[in-house]
CSV table of C-alpha atoms and ligand atoms in Angstrom, one decimal:
chain,number,residue,atom,x,y,z
A,30,MET,CA,13.4,0.8,-1.4
A,31,VAL,CA,12.1,4.3,-2.0
A,32,ALA,CA,14.6,6.8,-3.1
A,33,THR,CA,13.8,9.3,-0.4
A,34,ASP,CA,16.5,11.7,-1.6
A,35,LYS,CA,14.5,11.9,-4.8
A,36,VAL,CA,11.2,13.0,-3.2
A,37,GLN,CA,10.3,15.8,-5.6
A,38,LYS,CA,9.1,19.3,-4.9
A,39,THR,CA,7.6,20.0,-1.6
A,40,PRO,CA,4.4,22.0,-1.7
A,41,PRO,CA,4.8,25.3,0.3
A,42,GLU,CA,2.4,24.3,3.0
A,43,GLU,CA,4.6,21.3,3.8
A,44,ALA,CA,7.8,23.4,3.8
A,45,THR,CA,8.3,23.0,7.5
A,46,PHE,CA,8.0,19.3,7.5
A,47,ASN,CA,11.0,17.2,6.5
A,48,LEU,CA,9.2,14.4,4.6
A,49,ALA,CA,12.3,12.8,3.2
A,50,GLY,CA,13.8,12.4,6.7
A,51,TYR,CA,10.5,11.3,8.2
A,52,LEU,CA,10.0,8.5,5.5
A,53,LYS,CA,13.6,7.4,5.9
A,54,GLU,CA,13.3,7.0,9.6
A,55,ARG,CA,9.9,5.3,9.4
A,56,GLN,CA,11.1,2.9,6.7
A,57,LYS,CA,14.0,1.9,8.9
A,58,LEU,CA,11.7,1.2,11.8
A,59,CYS,CA,9.3,-0.9,9.7
A,60,ASP,CA,12.1,-2.8,7.9
A,61,ASN,CA,13.6,-3.7,11.3
A,62,ALA,CA,10.3,-4.8,12.7
A,63,LEU,CA,9.6,-6.9,9.6
A,64,ASP,CA,13.0,-8.4,9.7
A,65,ARG,CA,12.4,-9.5,13.3
A,66,SER,CA,8.9,-10.9,12.4
A,67,ILE,CA,10.2,-13.9,10.4
A,68,PRO,CA,12.9,-16.2,11.7
A,69,VAL,CA,14.5,-18.8,9.4
A,70,ILE,CA,13.7,-22.2,10.9
A,71,TYR,CA,12.8,-25.6,9.5
A,72,PRO,CA,11.5,-25.9,6.8
A,73,GLU,CA,13.9,-23.1,5.8
A,74,LYS,CA,12.7,-22.8,2.2
A,75,ILE,CA,9.3,-21.3,3.0
A,76,TYR,CA,10.7,-18.8,5.5
A,77,GLU,CA,13.4,-17.8,3.1
A,78,ALA,CA,10.8,-17.3,0.3
A,79,MET,CA,8.6,-15.2,2.6
A,80,ARG,CA,11.6,-13.1,3.7
A,81,TYR,CA,12.8,-12.7,0.1
A,82,SER,CA,9.8,-10.6,-1.0
A,83,LEU,CA,8.9,-9.0,2.4
A,84,LEU,CA,12.5,-7.6,2.8
A,85,ALA,CA,13.0,-6.8,-0.9
A,86,GLY,CA,12.5,-3.1,-0.3
A,87,GLY,CA,9.3,-1.3,-1.2
A,88,LYS,CA,8.3,2.2,-0.2
A,89,ARG,CA,6.5,1.0,3.0
A,90,VAL,CA,3.7,3.5,2.3
A,91,ARG,CA,1.1,1.3,4.0
A,92,PRO,CA,2.8,0.6,7.4
A,93,ILE,CA,3.9,4.3,7.5
A,94,LEU,CA,0.3,5.4,7.0
A,95,CYS,CA,-0.8,3.1,9.8
A,96,LEU,CA,1.8,4.4,12.2
A,97,ALA,CA,1.3,8.1,11.2
A,98,THR,CA,-2.4,7.9,11.7
A,99,CYS,CA,-2.1,6.2,15.1
A,100,GLU,CA,0.3,8.9,16.3
A,101,MET,CA,-1.8,11.7,14.9
A,102,MET,CA,-4.8,10.3,17.0
A,103,GLY,CA,-2.7,10.2,20.2
A,104,GLY,CA,-1.4,6.6,20.1
A,105,THR,CA,2.2,5.4,19.9
A,106,ILE,CA,4.3,3.6,17.3
A,107,GLU,CA,4.5,0.5,19.7
A,108,MET,CA,0.7,0.2,19.7
A,109,ALA,CA,0.5,0.2,15.9
A,110,MET,CA,3.7,-1.6,14.9
A,111,PRO,CA,2.2,-5.2,14.7
A,112,THR,CA,-0.7,-3.9,12.5
A,113,ALA,CA,1.8,-1.9,10.4
A,114,CYS,CA,3.8,-5.1,9.9
A,115,ALA,CA,0.6,-7.0,9.1
A,116,VAL,CA,-0.5,-4.5,6.3
A,117,GLU,CA,3.0,-4.8,4.7
A,118,MET,CA,2.8,-8.6,4.9
A,119,ILE,CA,-0.7,-8.5,3.2
A,120,HIS,CA,0.5,-6.1,0.6
A,121,THR,CA,3.6,-8.2,-0.1
A,122,MET,CA,1.5,-11.4,-0.4
A,123,SER,CA,-0.8,-9.7,-2.9
A,124,LEU,CA,2.2,-8.7,-5.0
A,125,ILE,CA,3.6,-12.2,-5.0
A,126,HIS,CA,0.2,-13.7,-6.1
A,127,ASP,CA,-0.3,-10.8,-8.6
A,128,ASP,CA,3.0,-11.6,-10.3
A,129,LEU,CA,2.2,-15.3,-10.8
A,130,PRO,CA,1.9,-16.6,-14.3
A,131,ALA,CA,-1.8,-17.3,-13.6
A,132,MET,CA,-2.3,-13.5,-13.0
A,133,ASP,CA,-0.1,-10.7,-14.2
A,134,ASN,CA,2.9,-13.0,-15.1
A,135,ASP,CA,5.7,-10.6,-14.1
A,136,ASP,CA,9.4,-11.4,-13.8
A,137,TYR,CA,10.5,-8.4,-11.7
A,138,ARG,CA,9.3,-6.7,-8.6
A,139,ARG,CA,11.0,-4.3,-6.2
A,140,GLY,CA,14.1,-4.5,-8.4
A,141,LYS,CA,14.5,-8.2,-8.1
A,142,LEU,CA,13.2,-11.4,-9.7
A,143,THR,CA,9.7,-12.2,-8.7
A,144,ASN,CA,9.2,-14.8,-6.0
A,145,HIS,CA,8.0,-17.6,-8.3
A,146,LYS,CA,11.0,-16.9,-10.6
A,147,VAL,CA,13.3,-17.7,-7.7
A,148,TYR,CA,11.4,-20.3,-5.7
A,149,GLY,CA,8.9,-21.7,-8.2
A,150,GLU,CA,5.2,-21.2,-8.5
A,151,ASP,CA,4.3,-23.8,-5.8
A,152,VAL,CA,6.5,-22.2,-3.1
A,153,ALA,CA,5.5,-18.6,-4.2
A,154,ILE,CA,1.8,-19.4,-3.6
A,155,LEU,CA,2.7,-20.9,-0.2
A,156,ALA,CA,4.9,-17.9,0.6
A,157,GLY,CA,2.0,-15.6,0.0
A,158,ASP,CA,-0.3,-17.8,2.1
A,159,GLY,CA,2.3,-17.9,4.9
A,160,LEU,CA,2.6,-14.1,4.9
A,161,LEU,CA,-1.2,-13.7,5.0
A,162,ALA,CA,-1.5,-16.1,8.0
A,163,LEU,CA,1.4,-14.4,9.8
A,164,ALA,CA,-0.2,-11.0,9.3
A,165,PHE,CA,-3.2,-11.9,11.4
A,166,GLU,CA,-1.1,-13.8,13.9
A,167,SER,CA,1.0,-10.7,14.4
A,168,VAL,CA,-1.9,-8.4,15.1
A,169,ALA,CA,-3.5,-10.9,17.5
A,170,ILE,CA,-0.3,-11.9,19.4
A,171,GLN,CA,2.0,-8.9,19.2
A,172,THR,CA,-0.3,-5.9,19.8
A,173,PRO,CA,0.6,-4.6,23.3
A,174,GLN,CA,-1.9,-4.9,26.2
A,175,SER,CA,-2.3,-1.1,26.1
A,176,VAL,CA,-4.6,-1.7,23.1
A,177,LYS,CA,-8.0,-3.1,24.2
A,178,ARG,CA,-8.6,-6.6,23.0
A,179,GLU,CA,-12.0,-5.4,21.6
A,180,VAL,CA,-10.0,-3.0,19.4
A,181,VAL,CA,-7.7,-5.7,18.3
A,182,LEU,CA,-10.7,-7.7,17.1
A,183,GLN,CA,-12.0,-4.6,15.2
A,184,VAL,CA,-8.6,-4.3,13.5
A,185,ILE,CA,-8.6,-8.0,12.5
A,186,ALA,CA,-12.1,-7.7,11.1
A,187,ARG,CA,-11.2,-4.5,9.1
A,188,LEU,CA,-8.1,-6.2,7.6
A,189,GLY,CA,-10.1,-9.3,6.7
A,190,ARG,CA,-12.8,-7.1,5.0
A,191,ALA,CA,-10.1,-5.1,3.1
A,192,LEU,CA,-8.4,-8.1,1.6
A,193,GLY,CA,-11.3,-10.5,0.9
A,194,ALA,CA,-13.9,-10.7,-1.9
A,195,GLY,CA,-15.2,-7.2,-0.8
A,196,GLY,CA,-11.7,-5.8,-1.2
A,197,LEU,CA,-8.4,-6.8,-2.9
A,198,VAL,CA,-9.7,-10.2,-4.0
A,199,GLY,CA,-12.9,-8.7,-5.6
A,200,GLY,CA,-10.9,-5.9,-7.3
A,201,GLN,CA,-8.4,-8.4,-8.7
A,202,VAL,CA,-11.2,-10.6,-10.1
A,203,VAL,CA,-12.8,-7.7,-12.0
A,204,ASP,CA,-9.4,-6.6,-13.2
A,205,LEU,CA,-8.7,-10.1,-14.6
A,206,GLU,CA,-12.2,-10.2,-16.2
A,207,SER,CA,-11.5,-6.8,-17.8
A,208,GLU,CA,-8.3,-7.9,-19.5
A,209,GLY,CA,-8.3,-7.6,-23.2
A,210,LYS,CA,-11.5,-5.5,-23.2
A,211,SER,CA,-11.3,-2.0,-24.6
A,212,ASP,CA,-14.8,-0.9,-23.5
A,213,ILE,CA,-14.2,-0.8,-19.8
A,214,SER,CA,-16.2,2.0,-18.2
A,215,LEU,CA,-14.9,4.6,-15.7
A,216,GLU,CA,-17.3,3.0,-13.2
A,217,THR,CA,-15.7,-0.4,-13.7
A,218,LEU,CA,-12.1,1.1,-13.5
A,219,ASN,CA,-13.0,2.9,-10.3
A,220,PHE,CA,-14.5,-0.4,-8.9
A,221,ILE,CA,-11.2,-2.2,-9.7
A,222,HIS,CA,-9.0,0.3,-8.0
A,223,LYS,CA,-11.2,1.2,-5.1
A,224,HIS,CA,-10.9,-2.5,-4.2
A,225,LYS,CA,-7.5,-3.5,-5.5
A,226,THR,CA,-5.6,-0.5,-4.2
A,227,ALA,CA,-7.6,1.9,-2.1
A,228,ALA,CA,-9.2,-0.8,0.2
A,229,LEU,CA,-5.9,-1.7,1.8
A,230,LEU,CA,-4.7,1.9,2.1
A,231,GLU,CA,-8.0,2.7,3.8
A,232,ALA,CA,-7.6,-0.2,6.2
A,233,CYS,CA,-4.0,1.0,7.1
A,234,VAL,CA,-5.3,4.5,8.0
A,235,VAL,CA,-8.5,3.3,9.7
A,236,CYS,CA,-6.7,0.6,11.8
A,237,GLY,CA,-4.1,3.2,12.9
A,238,GLY,CA,-7.0,5.4,14.1
A,239,LEU,CA,-8.9,2.5,15.8
A,240,ILE,CA,-5.8,1.5,17.7
A,241,ALA,CA,-5.6,5.1,19.1
A,242,ASN,CA,-9.3,5.0,20.0
A,243,ALA,CA,-10.4,7.5,17.4
A,244,SER,CA,-14.0,8.6,17.6
A,245,PRO,CA,-16.5,7.3,15.0
A,246,GLU,CA,-16.6,10.8,13.5
A,247,ASP,CA,-12.8,10.9,13.2
A,248,VAL,CA,-12.8,7.4,11.7
A,249,GLN,CA,-15.2,8.7,9.0
A,250,ARG,CA,-12.8,11.6,8.3
A,251,LEU,CA,-9.9,9.2,8.1
A,252,THR,CA,-11.8,6.9,5.8
A,253,ARG,CA,-12.5,9.8,3.4
A,254,TYR,CA,-8.9,10.9,3.5
A,255,ALA,CA,-7.7,7.3,2.7
A,256,GLN,CA,-10.2,6.7,-0.1
A,257,ASN,CA,-9.1,9.9,-1.8
A,258,ILE,CA,-5.4,9.1,-1.5
A,259,GLY,CA,-6.1,5.5,-2.5
A,260,LEU,CA,-7.5,6.5,-5.9
A,261,ALA,CA,-4.8,9.2,-6.3
A,262,PHE,CA,-2.2,6.5,-5.6
A,263,GLN,CA,-3.5,4.3,-8.4
A,264,ILE,CA,-3.8,7.1,-10.9
A,265,ILE,CA,-0.1,7.9,-10.3
A,266,ASP,CA,0.7,4.2,-10.5
A,267,ASP,CA,-0.9,4.2,-14.0
A,268,ILE,CA,1.0,7.3,-15.0
A,269,LEU,CA,4.3,6.0,-13.8
A,270,ASP,CA,3.7,2.8,-15.9
A,271,ILE,CA,3.9,5.0,-18.9
A,272,THR,CA,6.5,7.6,-17.9
A,273,SER,CA,9.0,5.7,-15.8
A,274,THR,CA,11.6,3.1,-16.7
A,275,GLN,CA,11.9,-0.4,-15.3
A,276,GLU,CA,15.0,0.7,-13.4
A,277,GLN,CA,13.0,3.5,-11.6
A,278,LEU,CA,10.0,1.3,-10.9
A,279,GLY,CA,11.8,-1.9,-10.0
A,280,LYS,CA,9.2,-3.8,-12.1
A,281,THR,CA,8.4,-4.0,-15.8
A,282,ALA,CA,7.4,-0.6,-17.2
A,283,GLY,CA,4.9,0.0,-20.0
A,284,LYS,CA,2.9,-3.1,-19.2
A,285,ASP,CA,-0.5,-1.5,-19.3
A,286,GLN,CA,-0.1,-0.1,-22.8
A,287,LYS,CA,1.4,-3.4,-24.0
A,288,ALA,CA,-1.6,-5.3,-22.7
A,289,GLN,CA,-3.9,-2.6,-24.0
A,290,LYS,CA,-5.3,-2.3,-20.6
A,291,VAL,CA,-7.8,0.5,-19.8
A,292,THR,CA,-6.2,2.8,-17.3
A,293,TYR,CA,-6.8,6.4,-16.1
A,294,PRO,CA,-4.4,7.9,-18.6
A,295,SER,CA,-5.9,5.9,-21.4
A,296,LEU,CA,-9.3,7.4,-20.5
A,297,TRP,CA,-8.2,10.9,-19.6
A,298,GLY,CA,-4.7,11.5,-20.9
A,299,LEU,CA,-1.6,12.1,-18.8
A,300,GLU,CA,-2.2,15.8,-17.9
A,301,GLU,CA,-5.9,15.3,-16.9
A,302,SER,CA,-4.9,12.2,-14.9
A,303,ARG,CA,-2.3,14.2,-13.0
A,304,SER,CA,-4.7,17.0,-12.2
A,305,LYS,CA,-7.4,14.6,-11.0
A,306,ALA,CA,-4.8,12.9,-8.7
A,307,GLN,CA,-3.9,16.3,-7.3
A,308,GLU,CA,-7.5,17.2,-6.8
A,309,LEU,CA,-8.1,14.0,-4.8
A,310,VAL,CA,-5.1,14.8,-2.7
A,311,LYS,CA,-6.4,18.3,-2.0
A,312,GLU,CA,-9.8,16.8,-1.0
A,313,ALA,CA,-8.0,14.3,1.3
A,314,CYS,CA,-6.1,17.0,3.0
A,315,VAL,CA,-9.3,19.0,3.7
A,316,GLU,CA,-10.4,16.0,5.9
A,317,LEU,CA,-7.3,16.5,8.0
A,318,GLU,CA,-7.9,20.1,8.8
A,319,PRO,CA,-9.5,19.5,12.3
A,320,PHE,CA,-6.4,17.7,13.4
A,321,GLY,CA,-4.2,20.8,13.0
A,322,ASP,CA,-0.4,20.5,13.1
A,323,ARG,CA,-0.6,16.9,14.1
A,324,ALA,CA,-1.8,16.1,10.6
A,325,LYS,CA,1.4,17.3,9.0
A,326,PRO,CA,2.8,13.8,8.3
A,327,LEU,CA,-0.4,12.6,6.8
A,328,GLN,CA,-0.7,15.7,4.7
A,329,ALA,CA,2.9,15.4,3.5
A,330,ILE,CA,2.4,11.7,2.6
A,331,ALA,CA,-0.7,12.6,0.6
A,332,HIS,CA,1.4,15.1,-1.5
A,333,TYR,CA,4.2,12.6,-1.8
A,334,ILE,CA,1.7,10.1,-3.4
A,335,THR,CA,1.4,12.5,-6.4
A,336,SER,CA,5.0,13.6,-6.5
A,337,ARG,CA,6.7,10.2,-6.2
A,338,ASN,CA,8.7,8.7,-9.1
A,339,ASN,CA,8.4,5.1,-8.2
B,15,LIG,C1,-5.2,-10.4,-0.5
B,15,LIG,C2,-6.0,-12.8,-0.3
B,15,LIG,C3,-5.4,-11.8,-1.1
B,15,LIG,C4,-5.2,-12.1,-2.4
B,15,LIG,C5,-4.5,-11.2,-3.4
B,15,LIG,C6,-3.4,-10.7,-6.3
B,15,LIG,C7,-4.5,-10.0,-5.5
B,15,LIG,C8,-5.3,-10.9,-4.6
B,15,LIG,C9,-4.7,-8.7,-5.6
B,15,LIG,C10,-3.8,-7.8,-6.3
B,15,LIG,C11,-3.6,-6.5,-5.5
B,15,LIG,C12,-2.6,-5.6,-6.2
B,15,LIG,C13,-1.3,-6.2,-6.7
B,15,LIG,C14,-2.8,-4.3,-6.2
B,15,LIG,C15,-1.9,-3.3,-6.8
B,15,LIG,C16,-1.6,-2.3,-5.7
B,15,LIG,C17,-0.4,-1.4,-6.0
B,15,LIG,C18,-0.7,-0.1,-6.6
B,15,LIG,C19,0.8,-1.9,-5.8
B,15,LIG,C20,2.0,-1.1,-5.8
B,15,LIG,O1,2.3,-0.6,-4.5
B,15,LIG,P1,3.6,0.2,-4.1
B,15,LIG,O2,3.9,1.2,-5.2
B,15,LIG,O3,4.7,-0.9,-4.1
B,15,LIG,O4,3.4,0.7,-2.7
B,15,LIG,P2,5.9,-1.1,-3.1
B,15,LIG,O5,6.8,-2.2,-3.8
B,15,LIG,O6,6.6,0.2,-3.0
B,15,LIG,O7,5.4,-1.6,-1.8
């Protein structure tokens, strides 16, 4: 769970917006909805394994982005909550599979043993699959009738695109191929992270906008906002792998250096990486200017991405 009391310095333009309080409240809403989304029924083992990782904490950045965008564009939390839950289910399944011995082979995630360490590789794979299927079922079945069915279909298509070979899966494949290679170009690194990390963040924001009937022009603005914060998110993730402890991160720290992985700090150094992330956040916030005060939560979340410590 994010240490909201540890959210660092608030930029002056966000001074009137209580981000820590906002995140805490939204995390609670998301946690409650996610808790309700998975009962424990027969065969209990799989439902328990799905709940284990889904309810293990996590900052809930993706569902909060989805809800915040929907509200900014005039929609409600109720309209977006099934999609918000879906993006967190998809994100969690990607973490479970990423941690498997066949991929990153990690023992800790969100401050707990990884799913396969507790339930075994076979059940961990199936827990990921179960979460992925439930994500789409949630959007299709739980989205209220106030959202047009045509929009629900668009959301389902967007999510499918973001996580398939043109998104997370494609980014992960290139990441795996790049392992152990020291001559990875910036272009390849950008490809990996635009797909592995930014694609889902983009889907969160765009789906939130679609649910609130955002115009195509606004969807374009939202897309640019999300692409910029998506890359900034990954740059900071790379920095935190170097500068934070396992306790702060809830997962193994220093993994990239140990695996001699090419990262943004390994190409640019820490300081340059930080300023590039800040530049991306600034560019993201420019896209929100037409939305005036309603954009305060999304602006504050963008700044939080570069000031977070986990
Ligand atoms: C989606 C079908 C499908 C398969 C998954 C394994 C895989 C394919 C992709 C890997 C995706 C991955 C693990 C990307 C890393 C993204 C990232 C920066 C994760 C950390 O996110 P945080 O900091 O974590 O938001 P919390 O725990 O706070 O939610």
